[in-house]
Amino acid sequence: MNDVPELAEFAAELARGAAALVARAAHGELQVSAKSTDTDLVTVVDRASEQWLVDQIAARRPDDAVLGEEAGGRPGTSGVRWVLDPIDGTVNFVLGLPQYAISVAAEVHKQVVAGAVCNPATGELFRARRGGGAFLGEHRLRGPRTVALQRCVIGTGFGYAADRRARQAAVVAQLLPRVGDIRRLGSASLDLCAVACGRLDAYFEAGLNRWDYAAGALIAAEAGCVTSGLRGRRPSERMTVACAPELAPTLFELLEGLDADAVVDGP
């Protein structure tokens, strides 16, 4: 029932299916509204994508729990929980920027064991299962290049609340002179996958929700990346970082020195 390869296969199937739904809707007229702030957008397509995912899980695995960005969650009895982001990068989706994705992760007893991230605009499917490696299509991922901190290109993102954005911007202002460059692409799950496949050298962000990073963090880890929070913590809302093992000591020391995880209140 909780066979990890089976969960991984289903995660990929779910991500592909929801991506096809979103791709069909991308060219239509979008009904857009705001959630927590004026910059935190949701569309009817986000909700339709999540409902499709939830319906598929209910039909195939009715005893599993679900945690979704838009509708919240439902309890289960199987020990499996699906963590869903129906469109990660909704602002990009609304603007027609091809950097958004469906993210699907399967947890068994609170540990992520399978994940899939699919970009509807490009059709790229990133996937991984714990202990089984990470893949883009059929190509196995090996993580980013080995490069010194002063040459590395680092992805990051910003929250929706104005005070958190200001604190994150202050961290980036201090970080930028010490690294090669910064990228803000607008989809945490795809940023993590970009590190896994070497399009970014590293990624960090404070303030993510579990559905933002659950699948992408597993994919990065299975590609050989160090995937962690700061100060020995696990990836979490407080901080999620992914980079090559060779870069980790200097990058983590720098981020900790800048208190990059202090922008989020909590333990």
GROMACS .gro file of C-alpha atoms in nm:
model
  267
    1MET     CA    1   0.000   0.000   0.000
    2ASN     CA    2   0.288   0.237   0.087
    3ASP     CA    3   0.537   0.104  -0.167
    4VAL     CA    4   0.772   0.394  -0.243
    5PRO     CA    5   0.826   0.323  -0.616
    6GLU     CA    6   0.448   0.306  -0.656
    7LEU     CA    7   0.405   0.636  -0.473
    8ALA     CA    8   0.674   0.793  -0.692
    9GLU     CA    9   0.504   0.673  -1.008
   10PHE     CA   10   0.171   0.810  -0.891
   11ALA     CA   11   0.329   1.145  -0.794
   12ALA     CA   12   0.466   1.182  -1.146
   13GLU     CA   13   0.130   1.086  -1.294
   14LEU     CA   14  -0.046   1.345  -1.080
   15ALA     CA   15   0.201   1.621  -1.165
   16ARG     CA   16   0.177   1.549  -1.539
   17GLY     CA   17  -0.202   1.535  -1.532
   18ALA     CA   18  -0.246   1.861  -1.343
   19ALA     CA   19   0.015   2.026  -1.568
   20ALA     CA   20  -0.189   1.926  -1.873
   21LEU     CA   21  -0.499   2.082  -1.716
   22VAL     CA   22  -0.312   2.405  -1.638
   23ALA     CA   23  -0.153   2.419  -1.984
   24ARG     CA   24  -0.496   2.399  -2.149
   25ALA     CA   25  -0.623   2.683  -1.930
   26ALA     CA   26  -0.319   2.906  -1.973
   27HIS     CA   27  -0.447   3.069  -2.291
   28GLY     CA   28  -0.794   3.149  -2.161
   29GLU     CA   29  -0.924   3.444  -1.963
   30LEU     CA   30  -0.816   3.411  -1.599
   31GLN     CA   31  -1.022   3.506  -1.296
   32VAL     CA   32  -0.765   3.637  -1.047
   33SER     CA   33  -0.809   3.731  -0.682
   34ALA     CA   34  -0.578   3.808  -0.388
   35LYS     CA   35  -0.529   3.601  -0.072
   36SER     CA   36  -0.307   3.714   0.216
   37THR     CA   37  -0.184   4.034   0.045
   38ASP     CA   38  -0.238   4.216  -0.285
   39THR     CA   39   0.064   4.031  -0.431
   40ASP     CA   40  -0.048   3.684  -0.315
   41LEU     CA   41  -0.258   3.578  -0.612
   42VAL     CA   42  -0.487   3.283  -0.679
   43THR     CA   43  -0.679   3.195  -0.995
   44VAL     CA   44  -0.967   2.962  -1.071
   45VAL     CA   45  -0.705   2.746  -1.243
   46ASP     CA   46  -0.512   2.702  -0.916
   47ARG     CA   47  -0.830   2.579  -0.751
   48ALA     CA   48  -0.928   2.357  -1.044
   49SER     CA   49  -0.579   2.203  -1.051
   50GLU     CA   50  -0.588   2.125  -0.679
   51GLN     CA   51  -0.939   1.982  -0.700
   52TRP     CA   52  -0.832   1.755  -0.985
   53LEU     CA   53  -0.535   1.633  -0.780
   54VAL     CA   54  -0.749   1.572  -0.472
   55ASP     CA   55  -1.009   1.386  -0.676
   56GLN     CA   56  -0.746   1.160  -0.833
   57ILE     CA   57  -0.599   1.077  -0.493
   58ALA     CA   58  -0.943   1.011  -0.344
   59ALA     CA   59  -1.027   0.775  -0.629
   60ARG     CA   60  -0.701   0.579  -0.617
   61ARG     CA   61  -0.593   0.610  -0.253
   62PRO     CA   62  -0.895   0.708  -0.043
   63ASP     CA   63  -0.723   0.642   0.291
   64ASP     CA   64  -0.438   0.887   0.229
   65ALA     CA   65  -0.421   1.232   0.387
   66VAL     CA   66  -0.385   1.548   0.177
   67LEU     CA   67  -0.231   1.889   0.242
   68GLY     CA   68  -0.300   2.141  -0.034
   69GLU     CA   69  -0.222   2.509  -0.070
   70GLU     CA   70  -0.569   2.627  -0.164
   71ALA     CA   71  -0.821   2.407   0.014
   72GLY     CA   72  -0.619   2.300   0.316
   73GLY     CA   73  -0.623   1.930   0.386
   74ARG     CA   74  -0.802   1.619   0.491
   75PRO     CA   75  -0.698   1.349   0.738
   76GLY     CA   76  -0.612   0.993   0.645
   77THR     CA   77  -0.543   0.657   0.805
   78SER     CA   78  -0.281   0.503   0.575
   79GLY     CA   79   0.028   0.687   0.701
   80VAL     CA   80   0.066   0.857   0.361
   81ARG     CA   81   0.009   1.229   0.310
   82TRP     CA   82   0.015   1.407  -0.026
   83VAL     CA   83   0.152   1.762  -0.021
   84LEU     CA   84   0.022   1.961  -0.317
   85ASP     CA   85   0.099   2.295  -0.478
   86PRO     CA   86  -0.145   2.319  -0.770
   87ILE     CA   87   0.046   2.610  -0.929
   88ASP     CA   88   0.373   2.714  -0.772
   89GLY     CA   89   0.443   3.052  -0.929
   90THR     CA   90   0.091   3.184  -0.980
   91VAL     CA   91   0.211   3.538  -1.052
   92ASN     CA   92   0.428   3.404  -1.335
   93PHE     CA   93   0.131   3.203  -1.461
   94VAL     CA   94  -0.091   3.512  -1.464
   95LEU     CA   95   0.175   3.716  -1.646
   96GLY     CA   96   0.252   3.444  -1.900
   97LEU     CA   97   0.609   3.391  -1.775
   98PRO     CA   98   0.694   3.022  -1.836
   99GLN     CA   99   0.829   2.956  -1.486
  100TYR     CA  100   0.553   2.788  -1.285
  101ALA     CA  101   0.486   2.431  -1.187
  102ILE     CA  102   0.269   2.169  -1.024
  103SER     CA  103   0.445   2.021  -0.721
  104VAL     CA  104   0.338   1.685  -0.574
  105ALA     CA  105   0.510   1.513  -0.281
  106ALA     CA  106   0.424   1.194  -0.094
  107GLU     CA  107   0.510   1.165   0.275
  108VAL     CA  108   0.512   0.840   0.469
  109HIS     CA  109   0.488   0.901   0.842
  110LYS     CA  110   0.598   1.265   0.789
  111GLN     CA  111   0.905   1.184   0.577
  112VAL     CA  112   0.896   1.285   0.208
  113VAL     CA  113   0.965   0.971   0.005
  114ALA     CA  114   0.858   1.074  -0.346
  115GLY     CA  115   0.817   1.398  -0.537
  116ALA     CA  116   0.740   1.531  -0.883
  117VAL     CA  117   0.750   1.884  -1.023
  118CYS     CA  118   0.610   1.952  -1.371
  119ASN     CA  119   0.628   2.280  -1.563
  120PRO     CA  120   0.315   2.309  -1.783
  121ALA     CA  121   0.479   2.572  -2.006
  122THR     CA  122   0.774   2.351  -2.104
  123GLY     CA  123   0.650   2.001  -2.028
  124GLU     CA  124   0.959   1.928  -1.817
  125LEU     CA  125   0.899   1.673  -1.543
  126PHE     CA  126   1.142   1.649  -1.252
  127ARG     CA  127   1.096   1.351  -1.023
  128ALA     CA  128   1.264   1.161  -0.742
  129ARG     CA  129   1.210   0.892  -0.482
  130ARG     CA  130   1.406   0.856  -0.162
  131GLY     CA  131   1.712   0.642  -0.226
  132GLY     CA  132   1.634   0.614  -0.597
  133GLY     CA  133   1.792   0.926  -0.747
  134ALA     CA  134   1.646   1.230  -0.920
  135PHE     CA  135   1.558   1.263  -1.287
  136LEU     CA  136   1.454   1.514  -1.552
  137GLY     CA  137   1.264   1.294  -1.790
  138GLU     CA  138   1.491   0.991  -1.815
  139HIS     CA  139   1.812   1.186  -1.750
  140ARG     CA  140   1.959   1.134  -1.404
  141LEU     CA  141   2.043   1.457  -1.223
  142ARG     CA  142   2.382   1.511  -1.055
  143GLY     CA  143   2.349   1.857  -0.904
  144PRO     CA  144   2.524   2.185  -0.988
  145ARG     CA  145   2.878   2.256  -1.100
  146THR     CA  146   3.159   2.296  -0.850
  147VAL     CA  147   3.229   2.669  -0.825
  148ALA     CA  148   3.366   2.909  -0.566
  149LEU     CA  149   3.121   3.124  -0.370
  150GLN     CA  150   3.230   3.441  -0.545
  151ARG     CA  151   3.132   3.289  -0.881
  152CYS     CA  152   2.813   3.106  -0.790
  153VAL     CA  153   2.469   3.208  -0.917
  154ILE     CA  154   2.215   3.179  -0.638
  155GLY     CA  155   1.838   3.167  -0.664
  156THR     CA  156   1.610   3.310  -0.398
  157GLY     CA  157   1.260   3.443  -0.348
  158PHE     CA  158   1.057   3.686  -0.141
  159GLY     CA  159   0.748   3.658   0.073
  160TYR     CA  160   0.421   3.843   0.027
  161ALA     CA  161   0.412   4.054   0.344
  162ALA     CA  162   0.586   4.391   0.308
  163ASP     CA  163   0.786   4.369   0.632
  164ARG     CA  164   0.920   4.022   0.547
  165ARG     CA  165   1.011   4.132   0.195
  166ALA     CA  166   1.205   4.427   0.336
  167ARG     CA  167   1.406   4.201   0.566
  168GLN     CA  168   1.473   3.952   0.285
  169ALA     CA  169   1.586   4.235   0.056
  170ALA     CA  170   1.830   4.352   0.324
  171VAL     CA  171   1.986   4.004   0.334
  172VAL     CA  172   2.018   3.994  -0.046
  173ALA     CA  173   2.178   4.341  -0.048
  174GLN     CA  174   2.455   4.211   0.179
  175LEU     CA  175   2.487   3.880  -0.005
  176LEU     CA  176   2.508   4.013  -0.362
  177PRO     CA  177   2.859   4.166  -0.343
  178ARG     CA  178   2.998   3.834  -0.215
  179VAL     CA  179   2.862   3.599  -0.484
  180GLY     CA  180   2.855   3.576  -0.862
  181ASP     CA  181   2.494   3.684  -0.905
  182ILE     CA  182   2.139   3.645  -0.778
  183ARG     CA  183   1.833   3.517  -0.962
  184ARG     CA  184   1.469   3.557  -0.855
  185LEU     CA  185   1.270   3.332  -1.088
  186GLY     CA  186   0.940   3.307  -0.899
  187SER     CA  187   0.881   2.936  -0.833
  188ALA     CA  188   1.048   2.770  -0.534
  189SER     CA  189   0.988   2.416  -0.655
  190LEU     CA  190   1.146   2.489  -0.993
  191ASP     CA  191   1.434   2.676  -0.828
  192LEU     CA  192   1.516   2.366  -0.624
  193CYS     CA  193   1.496   2.155  -0.939
  194ALA     CA  194   1.723   2.407  -1.114
  195VAL     CA  195   1.990   2.339  -0.851
  196ALA     CA  196   1.937   1.966  -0.897
  197CYS     CA  197   2.004   1.992  -1.271
  198GLY     CA  198   2.276   2.258  -1.255
  199ARG     CA  199   2.088   2.561  -1.385
  200LEU     CA  200   2.152   2.734  -1.052
  201ASP     CA  201   2.452   2.681  -0.826
  202ALA     CA  202   2.248   2.724  -0.507
  203TYR     CA  203   1.912   2.837  -0.374
  204PHE     CA  204   1.788   2.971  -0.043
  205GLU     CA  205   1.461   3.114   0.076
  206ALA     CA  206   1.298   3.193   0.408
  207GLY     CA  207   0.923   3.176   0.456
  208LEU     CA  208   0.830   2.889   0.225
  209ASN     CA  209   0.532   2.667   0.299
  210ARG     CA  210   0.569   2.291   0.299
  211TRP     CA  211   0.395   2.255  -0.037
  212ASP     CA  212   0.649   2.497  -0.190
  213TYR     CA  213   0.956   2.287  -0.109
  214ALA     CA  214   0.853   1.928  -0.024
  215ALA     CA  215   0.897   1.778  -0.371
  216GLY     CA  216   1.174   2.011  -0.490
  217ALA     CA  217   1.387   1.958  -0.180
  218LEU     CA  218   1.372   1.580  -0.224
  219ILE     CA  219   1.467   1.615  -0.592
  220ALA     CA  220   1.765   1.834  -0.502
  221ALA     CA  221   1.875   1.597  -0.225
  222GLU     CA  222   1.850   1.292  -0.451
  223ALA     CA  223   2.062   1.477  -0.709
  224GLY     CA  224   2.338   1.491  -0.449
  225CYS     CA  225   2.279   1.840  -0.312
  226VAL     CA  226   2.300   1.944   0.049
  227THR     CA  227   1.941   2.036   0.130
  228SER     CA  228   1.889   2.183   0.473
  229GLY     CA  229   1.790   2.471   0.693
  230LEU     CA  230   2.051   2.677   0.876
  231ARG     CA  231   2.216   2.593   1.208
  232GLY     CA  232   2.160   2.219   1.167
  233ARG     CA  233   1.786   2.246   1.110
  234ARG     CA  234   1.590   2.058   0.847
  235PRO     CA  235   1.439   2.245   0.550
  236SER     CA  236   1.138   2.433   0.684
  237GLU     CA  237   0.938   2.753   0.668
  238ARG     CA  238   1.225   2.918   0.857
  239MET     CA  239   1.479   2.844   0.582
  240THR     CA  240   1.540   2.607   0.292
  241VAL     CA  241   1.881   2.591   0.124
  242ALA     CA  242   2.011   2.366  -0.155
  243CYS     CA  243   2.364   2.363  -0.297
  244ALA     CA  244   2.654   2.140  -0.393
  245PRO     CA  245   2.835   1.974  -0.099
  246GLU     CA  246   3.158   2.159  -0.187
  247LEU     CA  247   2.983   2.498  -0.158
  248ALA     CA  248   2.786   2.420   0.156
  249PRO     CA  249   3.039   2.516   0.428
  250THR     CA  250   3.105   2.867   0.293
  251LEU     CA  251   2.746   2.937   0.184
  252PHE     CA  252   2.595   2.822   0.511
  253GLU     CA  253   2.850   3.021   0.712
  254LEU     CA  254   2.764   3.333   0.510
  255LEU     CA  255   2.387   3.291   0.538
  256GLU     CA  256   2.411   3.222   0.910
  257GLY     CA  257   2.631   3.529   0.955
  258LEU     CA  258   2.369   3.738   0.779
  259ASP     CA  259   2.091   3.587   0.997
  260ALA     CA  260   1.911   3.501   0.675
  261ASP     CA  261   1.665   3.281   0.865
  262ALA     CA  262   1.578   3.557   1.113
  263VAL     CA  263   1.329   3.706   0.866
  264VAL     CA  264   1.081   3.440   0.977
  265ASP     CA  265   0.956   3.437   1.333
  266GLY     CA  266   0.967   3.102   1.507
  267PRO     CA  267   1.194   2.849   1.678
   0.00000   0.00000   0.00000
